[in-house]
Amino acid sequence: MPHKRLLISILILFCSVVSAQEDSGNPFTFKWKNGFKLTSQDNQIALKFGGRIMVDHAYLFQNDELNDSFGPLISKSGTEIRRARLYFSGDIYKNTFFKFQVGFAGDHVSLKDVYIGFKNIPIVGKVTVGHFKEPFRLSAINSSKYTTFLEPAQNIDFAQVRNNGILLSNNFLNRRLSAQFGVFRNADNNSKDILADDGYVIGGRVTGLVINEEEKNHLLHLGAAYSYRNPESKEYSVAARPGVHLAPKYLATGSIENLDYVGLTNFESAYLYGAFSFQGEYLSASVNTYSNTYKFSNYYGEFSYFLTGESKKFKGSYSGFDGVTPNKNFGGNGKGTGAWEVALRYSETDLTDKSVLGGNQKDIALALNWYPNPVTRLMLNYVWADVEGKGQGNYLQGRLQIEF
């Protein structure tokens, strides 16, 4: 019932704003541009309303060896609402910004980005307070609306994406150098349900545009980040799927106890040149207990090419990639084909060290993405996974998504 009341309240607010445009004396303009935008005539207030829906279906296949190691699959196919979100965001008087985003995926409601911030502060740049993405991993910073594959690489599983805290961020040298630094209450050190308090996290990230030729859409982005995590529970664990959300988690460290701290180091890169793009990262986890230090890692590289000539766009250090606009939308007067993208990714995750036998897994993923228009996408992924010494699996997964 509370979930229904929340949704109804959002709809009432939206309808009220829309109906208010009928008043000719209202100093606001309302328009659609891949989402609803409300802007005051003096440009002092800019509001956005929107959301996304992602529907996934997957077919899962395990060989006999994997069945013996982990047991047969409960179901060899499945469908899920991977994401269903609504958001309301805005910039006020050119110095204050906010966002409220709620997710309805699965059978529960969860808060995503919920924050208030101030910008244009001398030296500091921006200050953000609330619940938002930690400045760590390009795969996590990229919006799920614009990822090349249905799921990000397994470096996403080493720590939660969002946390409660305060973030300082700024750009230098005409946005060619960027830095973010955040302090968080460690609400969730093992990627499970958000807890009220479990220690603290300190993290920072520095990125630079080594090449930035906008007219040629030629860009080279490099970055490094570090996250110091000190959970009060004195426990840490990592578990990972083979790039398909409906697949089992074959890799798992189990709970590592008597923890002193966890240090996560990440290196990232992104390269764009016309229709071609590359993204890659290497993450190293140092899990320090009072008696041992365990080393785990993940790395991946993914390549993408647009058969119809489109190019990806890089929004910025703390935003990642933007959406794709087809050269010609599918159908309509232009009788276009939309945008077609093919992609390949290789990923390897190692969660075995000393007495922790979390496993080693290698993934190869192929992707075919069709963008009939700027807000709709159909995605098809084929993933082959090799769990070292345990067996192999194959997975075919598709997604239909829309943003509004």
Short mmCIF file of N, CA, C and O in Angstrom, two decimals, residues 10 13 16 39 145 154 350 355:
data_model
loop_
_atom_site.label_atom_id
_atom_site.label_comp_id
_atom_site.label_asym_id
_atom_site.label_seq_id
_atom_site.Cartn_x
_atom_site.Cartn_y
_atom_site.Cartn_z
N ILE A 10 3.43 10.79 -7.06
CA ILE A 10 4.29 11.25 -8.15
C ILE A 10 3.45 11.60 -9.37
O ILE A 10 3.67 12.63 -10.03
N LEU A 13 1.61 14.90 -8.83
CA LEU A 13 2.53 16.03 -8.98
C LEU A 13 2.79 16.31 -10.45
O LEU A 13 2.76 17.46 -10.90
N SER A 16 -0.27 17.81 -12.16
CA SER A 16 -0.49 19.18 -11.72
C SER A 16 0.41 20.15 -12.47
O SER A 16 0.01 21.24 -12.87
N THR A 39 10.89 24.54 -17.79
CA THR A 39 11.90 25.57 -17.63
C THR A 39 11.25 26.93 -17.46
O THR A 39 10.32 27.28 -18.20
N LYS A 145 20.81 2.89 -18.60
CA LYS A 145 20.09 3.16 -19.86
C LYS A 145 21.02 3.09 -21.06
O LYS A 145 20.56 2.87 -22.19
N GLN A 154 31.85 -7.85 -14.04
CA GLN A 154 31.75 -8.29 -12.65
C GLN A 154 32.48 -7.39 -11.66
O GLN A 154 32.37 -7.61 -10.46
N ASP A 350 38.71 -13.29 -10.55
CA ASP A 350 39.44 -14.25 -9.71
C ASP A 350 39.13 -13.96 -8.25
O ASP A 350 39.51 -12.93 -7.71
N SER A 355 43.18 -19.43 1.63
CA SER A 355 42.12 -20.31 2.10
C SER A 355 40.74 -19.96 1.53
O SER A 355 39.78 -20.70 1.74
#
